[in-house]
Tab-separated table of C-alpha atoms and ligand atoms in Angstrom:
chain	number	residue	atom	x	y	z
N	2	MET	CA	3.843	-39.949	-40.103
N	3	PRO	CA	6.852	-41.579	-38.333
N	4	PRO	CA	6.472	-45.267	-37.389
N	5	PRO	CA	4.860	-45.950	-33.993
N	6	LEU	CA	7.260	-45.527	-31.097
N	7	PRO	CA	6.298	-47.552	-28.028
N	8	LEU	CA	6.638	-45.639	-24.792
N	9	LEU	CA	7.049	-48.886	-22.860
N	10	ALA	CA	10.054	-51.152	-23.005
N	11	SER	CA	11.993	-53.213	-20.488
N	12	PRO	CA	13.195	-51.214	-17.495
N	13	SER	CA	16.722	-49.929	-17.718
N	14	ALA	CA	19.160	-50.094	-14.855
N	15	GLY	CA	20.989	-47.062	-13.619
N	16	ARG	CA	21.173	-44.322	-11.079
N	17	PRO	CA	17.801	-42.774	-10.200
N	18	LEU	CA	17.275	-39.392	-11.758
N	19	ARG	CA	16.460	-36.566	-9.398
N	20	VAL	CA	13.635	-34.309	-10.490
N	21	THR	CA	11.940	-31.476	-8.643
N	22	VAL	CA	8.583	-30.116	-9.755
N	23	VAL	CA	7.742	-26.614	-8.580
N	24	ALA	CA	4.169	-25.360	-8.761
N	25	VAL	CA	4.444	-21.729	-9.858
N	26	PRO	CA	1.381	-19.488	-9.687
N	27	LEU	CA	1.399	-16.851	-12.420
N	28	GLY	CA	-0.535	-14.181	-10.540
N	29	ILE	CA	1.674	-11.231	-9.502
N	30	GLY	CA	1.171	-7.960	-7.703
N	31	ALA	CA	2.229	-4.689	-9.324
N	32	GLY	CA	5.338	-4.347	-7.171
N	33	GLU	CA	6.661	-7.810	-7.847
N	34	ARG	CA	5.899	-7.459	-11.542
N	35	GLY	CA	8.415	-4.636	-11.826
N	36	GLU	CA	11.014	-6.715	-9.971
N	37	LEU	CA	10.465	-9.687	-12.250
N	38	GLU	CA	10.601	-7.553	-15.399
N	39	ALA	CA	13.916	-6.149	-14.205
N	40	ILE	CA	15.580	-9.583	-14.180
N	41	LEU	CA	14.428	-10.571	-17.678
N	42	SER	CA	16.899	-10.403	-20.540
N	43	ALA	CA	16.468	-7.765	-23.242
N	44	ALA	CA	15.121	-10.469	-25.603
N	45	GLU	CA	12.593	-11.607	-22.987
N	46	ARG	CA	11.461	-8.032	-22.384
N	47	ASP	CA	11.030	-7.562	-26.156
N	48	ARG	CA	8.967	-10.731	-26.310
N	49	ALA	CA	6.851	-9.610	-23.364
N	50	ALA	CA	6.241	-6.256	-25.044
N	51	ARG	CA	4.783	-8.000	-28.083
N	52	LEU	CA	2.258	-9.956	-25.990
N	53	VAL	CA	-1.151	-8.767	-24.894
N	54	GLU	CA	-2.570	-9.102	-21.394
N	55	PRO	CA	-3.015	-11.447	-19.592
N	56	VAL	CA	-0.500	-13.474	-21.645
N	57	ARG	CA	2.173	-10.799	-21.102
N	58	ARG	CA	1.785	-10.896	-17.323
N	59	ARG	CA	1.902	-14.709	-17.355
N	60	PHE	CA	5.077	-14.713	-19.464
N	61	VAL	CA	6.761	-12.194	-17.141
N	62	ALA	CA	5.740	-14.232	-14.098
N	63	GLY	CA	6.793	-17.556	-15.641
N	64	ARG	CA	10.178	-16.426	-16.931
N	65	GLY	CA	10.894	-14.208	-13.948
N	66	ARG	CA	10.120	-16.937	-11.432
N	67	LEU	CA	11.988	-19.499	-13.526
N	68	ARG	CA	15.010	-17.204	-13.268
N	69	ARG	CA	14.578	-16.832	-9.512
N	70	VAL	CA	14.273	-20.569	-8.907
N	71	LEU	CA	17.250	-21.379	-11.131
N	72	GLY	CA	19.251	-18.541	-9.616
N	73	ALA	CA	18.632	-19.932	-6.134
N	74	TRP	CA	19.551	-23.473	-7.211
N	75	LEU	CA	22.729	-22.323	-8.864
N	76	GLY	CA	23.693	-19.615	-6.394
N	77	ALA	CA	23.613	-17.197	-9.310
N	78	ASP	CA	22.158	-13.790	-10.040
N	79	PRO	CA	18.782	-14.547	-11.716
N	80	GLY	CA	19.197	-11.582	-14.038
N	81	ARG	CA	22.523	-12.853	-15.355
N	82	LEU	CA	21.374	-16.345	-16.318
N	83	VAL	CA	21.766	-16.975	-20.032
N	84	PHE	CA	19.136	-18.985	-21.911
N	85	GLU	CA	19.396	-20.321	-25.414
N	86	ALA	CA	16.780	-22.328	-27.286
N	87	GLY	CA	17.006	-25.622	-29.179
N	88	PRO	CA	15.949	-25.976	-32.817
N	89	GLU	CA	12.282	-26.279	-31.825
N	90	GLY	CA	12.431	-23.615	-29.171
N	91	LYS	CA	13.186	-25.553	-25.951
N	92	PRO	CA	15.001	-23.136	-23.617
N	93	PHE	CA	18.143	-24.342	-21.857
N	94	LEU	CA	20.884	-22.833	-19.717
N	95	ALA	CA	23.881	-21.513	-21.609
N	96	GLY	CA	26.824	-19.378	-20.549
N	97	PRO	CA	28.673	-20.075	-17.287
N	98	HIS	CA	25.910	-22.348	-15.924
N	99	ALA	CA	25.437	-24.441	-19.071
N	100	GLY	CA	24.460	-28.032	-18.300
N	101	ARG	CA	24.183	-27.520	-14.529
N	102	CYS	CA	20.401	-27.741	-14.390
N	103	HIS	CA	17.905	-29.066	-16.906
N	104	PHE	CA	14.458	-27.544	-16.787
N	105	ASN	CA	11.123	-27.351	-18.531
N	106	LEU	CA	8.159	-25.079	-17.931
N	107	THR	CA	4.481	-25.557	-18.704
N	108	HIS	CA	1.684	-23.111	-18.168
N	109	CYS	CA	-2.053	-23.108	-18.621
N	110	GLY	CA	-4.070	-20.103	-17.554
N	111	ASP	CA	-2.652	-18.793	-14.284
N	112	ALA	CA	-1.063	-22.104	-13.320
N	113	ALA	CA	2.422	-23.263	-14.198
N	114	LEU	CA	4.675	-26.160	-13.328
N	115	LEU	CA	8.435	-26.074	-13.545
N	116	ALA	CA	10.440	-29.316	-13.712
N	117	LEU	CA	14.124	-29.170	-12.743
N	118	SER	CA	16.810	-31.830	-12.770
N	119	PRO	CA	20.551	-31.758	-12.228
N	120	ASP	CA	20.794	-35.119	-13.990
N	121	ALA	CA	18.903	-35.202	-17.281
N	122	ALA	CA	16.512	-33.485	-19.632
N	123	VAL	CA	12.931	-33.233	-18.379
N	124	GLY	CA	9.593	-32.533	-19.996
N	125	ILE	CA	6.411	-31.417	-18.300
N	126	ASP	CA	2.924	-30.602	-19.493
N	127	LEU	CA	-0.144	-29.201	-17.775
N	128	GLU	CA	-3.645	-28.884	-19.182
N	129	LEU	CA	-6.660	-27.471	-17.367
N	130	THR	CA	-9.970	-29.222	-17.885
N	131	ALA	CA	-12.626	-27.067	-19.518
N	132	PRO	CA	-16.342	-27.288	-20.344
N	133	ALA	CA	-15.330	-27.548	-24.023
N	134	HIS	CA	-13.764	-30.942	-23.251
N	135	THR	CA	-16.858	-32.928	-24.136
N	136	PRO	CA	-16.996	-36.577	-25.240
N	137	ALA	CA	-17.473	-35.343	-28.838
N	138	TRP	CA	-14.341	-33.180	-28.509
N	139	ALA	CA	-12.385	-36.135	-27.143
N	140	GLU	CA	-13.486	-38.411	-29.972
N	141	GLN	CA	-12.457	-35.806	-32.530
N	142	MET	CA	-9.067	-35.161	-30.888
N	143	ALA	CA	-8.391	-38.901	-30.544
N	144	GLY	CA	-7.785	-39.045	-34.301
N	145	SER	CA	-4.655	-36.925	-34.023
N	146	ILE	CA	-3.434	-37.633	-30.487
N	147	LEU	CA	-3.845	-41.394	-30.200
N	148	ALA	CA	-2.005	-44.002	-32.249
N	149	PRO	CA	-4.312	-46.312	-34.239
N	150	ALA	CA	-3.456	-49.112	-31.786
N	151	GLU	CA	-4.682	-46.967	-28.864
N	152	ARG	CA	-8.037	-45.943	-30.290
N	153	ALA	CA	-9.924	-49.186	-29.582
N	154	ALA	CA	-8.986	-49.033	-25.885
N	155	PHE	CA	-9.995	-45.367	-25.803
N	156	LEU	CA	-13.441	-46.198	-27.202
N	157	GLU	CA	-13.919	-48.826	-24.478
N	158	HIS	CA	-14.166	-45.977	-21.947
N	159	PRO	CA	-17.735	-44.821	-21.236
N	160	ALA	CA	-18.351	-41.616	-23.193
N	161	GLY	CA	-18.255	-39.517	-19.998
N	162	LEU	CA	-14.702	-40.675	-19.184
N	163	ARG	CA	-13.267	-40.115	-22.651
N	164	PRO	CA	-12.324	-36.438	-22.153
N	165	ALA	CA	-10.202	-37.305	-19.099
N	166	ALA	CA	-8.660	-40.307	-20.887
N	167	LEU	CA	-7.808	-38.162	-23.896
N	168	LEU	CA	-6.341	-35.358	-21.785
N	169	ALA	CA	-4.238	-37.870	-19.844
N	170	ALA	CA	-2.816	-39.303	-23.080
N	171	TRP	CA	-2.242	-35.769	-24.335
N	172	VAL	CA	-0.253	-34.563	-21.317
N	173	VAL	CA	1.810	-37.773	-21.201
N	174	LYS	CA	2.763	-37.537	-24.859
N	175	GLU	CA	3.368	-33.791	-24.768
N	176	ALA	CA	5.597	-34.218	-21.715
N	177	VAL	CA	7.721	-36.678	-23.711
N	178	VAL	CA	8.074	-34.465	-26.787
N	179	LYS	CA	8.841	-31.509	-24.531
N	180	GLY	CA	11.474	-33.627	-22.809
N	181	THR	CA	13.162	-34.455	-26.092
N	182	GLY	CA	12.727	-30.848	-27.227
N	183	ALA	CA	11.001	-31.943	-30.439
N	184	GLY	CA	7.725	-30.291	-29.499
N	185	ILE	CA	4.429	-31.220	-31.082
N	186	GLY	CA	5.322	-30.124	-34.607
N	187	ALA	CA	5.689	-33.742	-35.784
N	188	GLY	CA	2.494	-34.754	-33.985
N	189	VAL	CA	2.188	-37.215	-31.123
N	190	GLY	CA	0.087	-39.905	-32.805
N	191	HIS	CA	3.214	-41.979	-33.468
N	192	LEU	CA	3.853	-42.343	-29.715
N	193	ILE	CA	2.193	-45.315	-28.046
N	194	ILE	CA	1.514	-45.428	-24.322
N	195	ALA	CA	1.901	-49.161	-23.896
N	196	ALA	CA	0.812	-49.320	-20.244
N	197	PRO	CA	-0.981	-46.945	-17.876
N	198	PRO	CA	1.556	-44.465	-16.498
N	199	PRO	CA	1.978	-44.442	-12.726
N	200	HIS	CA	0.541	-41.591	-10.715
N	201	ALA	CA	2.549	-39.360	-8.420
N	202	SER	CA	1.080	-36.793	-6.087
N	203	LEU	CA	1.437	-33.150	-6.860
N	204	VAL	CA	0.913	-31.620	-3.458
N	205	THR	CA	1.014	-27.876	-3.246
N	206	GLY	CA	1.467	-25.800	-0.147
N	207	THR	CA	2.947	-28.560	1.959
N	208	LEU	CA	6.355	-29.875	2.813
N	209	PRO	CA	8.340	-31.447	-0.006
N	210	GLN	CA	7.816	-35.129	-0.528
N	211	ARG	CA	9.581	-37.834	-2.473
N	212	VAL	CA	7.943	-40.314	-4.795
N	213	ASP	CA	9.661	-43.146	-6.620
N	214	LEU	CA	8.409	-43.459	-10.156
N	215	ALA	CA	8.053	-46.859	-11.743
N	216	PRO	CA	10.051	-47.161	-14.952
N	217	VAL	CA	7.629	-46.719	-17.794
N	218	ALA	CA	9.277	-45.575	-20.922
N	219	PRO	CA	12.944	-46.224	-21.521
N	220	PRO	CA	14.524	-44.024	-22.442
N	221	TRP	CA	11.602	-41.915	-21.224
N	222	HIS	CA	9.802	-42.454	-17.944
N	223	VAL	CA	6.415	-40.798	-17.588
N	224	CYS	CA	4.102	-40.250	-14.667
N	225	LEU	CA	0.824	-38.459	-14.264
N	226	LEU	CA	0.930	-35.820	-11.535
N	227	ASP	CA	-2.164	-35.903	-9.362
N	228	GLY	CA	-3.344	-33.303	-6.934
N	229	ALA	CA	-4.328	-30.215	-8.851
N	230	VAL	CA	-8.105	-29.967	-9.070
N	231	GLY	CA	-9.353	-29.382	-12.603
N	232	ALA	CA	-5.982	-30.057	-14.133
N	233	LEU	CA	-4.009	-32.894	-15.639
N	234	ALA	CA	-0.236	-32.897	-15.704
N	235	ALA	CA	2.523	-35.293	-16.668
N	236	LEU	CA	6.273	-35.413	-16.151
N	237	ALA	CA	8.731	-37.195	-18.442
N	238	CYS	CA	12.398	-37.906	-17.892
N	239	PRO	CA	14.885	-40.306	-19.479
N	240	GLY	CA	16.650	-43.099	-17.658
N	241	SER	CA	15.633	-45.296	-14.811
N	242	VAL	CA	13.520	-44.777	-11.728
N	243	CYS	CA	13.242	-41.155	-10.784
N	244	GLN	CA	13.159	-39.514	-7.372
N	245	LEU	CA	10.515	-36.864	-7.574
N	246	GLN	CA	10.294	-33.968	-5.160
N	247	VAL	CA	7.357	-31.575	-5.286
N	248	GLU	CA	7.533	-28.019	-4.023
N	249	THR	CA	5.583	-24.796	-4.272
N	250	TYR	CA	7.075	-21.499	-5.374
N	251	GLY	CA	6.999	-19.196	-2.392
N	252	ALA	CA	8.773	-16.271	-0.919
N	253	GLU	CA	12.286	-15.826	-2.236
N	254	ASP	CA	13.774	-16.575	1.164
N	255	GLU	CA	12.539	-20.157	0.758
N	256	TRP	CA	14.976	-20.647	-2.109
N	257	PRO	CA	18.448	-19.420	-1.116
N	258	GLY	CA	21.438	-21.643	-1.470
N	259	ARG	CA	19.744	-24.514	-3.285
N	260	SER	CA	22.160	-26.507	-5.327
N	261	PRO	CA	20.935	-29.074	-7.864
N	262	THR	CA	24.219	-30.872	-7.499
N	263	ALA	CA	23.888	-31.306	-3.749
N	264	ASP	CA	22.512	-34.564	-2.373
N	265	ARG	CA	18.938	-33.531	-1.670
C	28	COA	C1	6.669	-26.686	-26.894
C	28	COA	C2	5.199	-26.796	-27.194
C	28	COA	C3	4.830	-28.266	-27.146
C	28	COA	C4	4.491	-25.978	-26.091
C	28	COA	O1	3.141	-26.264	-26.066
C	28	COA	P1	2.083	-25.528	-25.103
C	28	COA	O2	1.168	-26.588	-24.585
C	28	COA	O3	1.519	-24.397	-25.815
C	28	COA	O4	2.896	-24.874	-23.953
C	28	COA	P2	3.425	-25.304	-22.501
C	28	COA	O5	2.859	-24.315	-21.582
C	28	COA	O6	3.267	-26.732	-22.165
C	28	COA	O7	5.011	-25.067	-22.652
C	28	COA	C5	5.502	-23.805	-23.009
C	28	COA	C6	6.917	-23.707	-22.524
C	28	COA	O8	7.668	-24.825	-22.999
C	28	COA	C7	8.994	-24.392	-23.280
C	28	COA	N1	9.266	-24.789	-24.666
C	28	COA	C8	9.206	-24.054	-25.798
C	28	COA	N2	9.531	-24.831	-26.861
C	28	COA	C9	9.807	-26.058	-26.379
C	28	COA	C10	10.191	-27.296	-26.982
C	28	COA	N3	10.411	-27.422	-28.310
C	28	COA	N4	10.365	-28.366	-26.184
C	28	COA	C11	10.181	-28.257	-24.859
C	28	COA	N5	9.794	-27.129	-24.225
C	28	COA	C12	9.620	-26.040	-24.988
C	28	COA	C13	9.068	-22.890	-23.039
C	28	COA	O9	9.627	-22.688	-21.764
C	28	COA	C14	7.629	-22.493	-23.040
C	28	COA	O10	7.364	-21.440	-22.154
C	28	COA	P3	7.566	-19.904	-22.589
C	28	COA	O11	6.817	-19.771	-23.868
C	28	COA	O12	6.986	-19.129	-21.462
C	28	COA	O13	9.012	-19.720	-22.776
C	28	COA	C15	4.823	-26.237	-28.594
C	28	COA	O14	4.922	-24.840	-28.584
C	28	COA	C16	5.759	-26.800	-29.666
C	28	COA	O15	5.579	-27.934	-30.128
C	28	COA	N6	6.762	-26.048	-30.070
C	28	COA	C17	7.740	-26.549	-31.023
C	28	COA	C18	7.361	-26.212	-32.437
C	28	COA	C19	7.675	-24.794	-32.749
C	28	COA	O16	6.859	-23.931	-32.542
C	28	COA	N7	8.864	-24.537	-33.256
C	28	COA	C20	9.263	-23.203	-33.575
C	28	COA	C21	10.763	-23.150	-33.513
C	28	COA	S1	11.281	-21.847	-32.426
């Protein structure tokens, strides 16, 4: 187990990072499914073919809509975007658009969130609450998700609040390891959330809004995204205070001409 890594340190100065979170529903009609499949790469289509429903449909929707959003941001043909993956599988843009937009996708059931930034790597995680998330489940999971120093505070929560507290810690830590690209292979129990992360609103179906995030975790800043009923989500990005914009994936004509490098 690596030594504990505090997620809280003194705030760093610097230019605010711009991050957009797009809520992406993974339901698709038959007609759009064919269109989305057509813009996937050969490797993505092979991967989809190996999946069983409904996971296959969700993968096609997630990757296809990721391509459409990125294509609109970059003014590029979604079907010609080139993705490569880091050593632990984090996809990133390669080819002619390499480095122009950082992104990270999370999905749970039919819901997905896509984080995009022209400035820096981002990590995002979404978990849906479920009846299986009982206090006993939370106490069991706490052994692997929480650092020893965090467990006493966790047990101070009334039993009924422990599942939500555990899920919040889980999404915050997973957002960080997805931001770094390390993934959860090395566990997350060595990460310490040294102060409650700020909350930002995740508002779907409305006009975009901006939220300034308090600096929480140099080099990683984390916030919990509120607003989705029955779900917990967190966003992580490196650097100083972040300007967060929240949008909802909609008709394609809502996305033309977006440029992540423009002053938004
Ligand atoms: C990344 C990881 C945390 C995802 O956990 P999860 O809760 O099941 O999934 P989420 O919905 O939050 O995120 C999945 C998405 O994250 C992205 N992703 C994949 N690997 C990633 C990584 N190492 N870091 C950040 N994001 C990653 C992908 O876009 C993926 O979506 P896709 O499968 O549709 O392409 C987990 O799979 C992991 O730790 N992977 C690394 C370890 C590993 O499997 N390595 C194999 C080397 S290829």
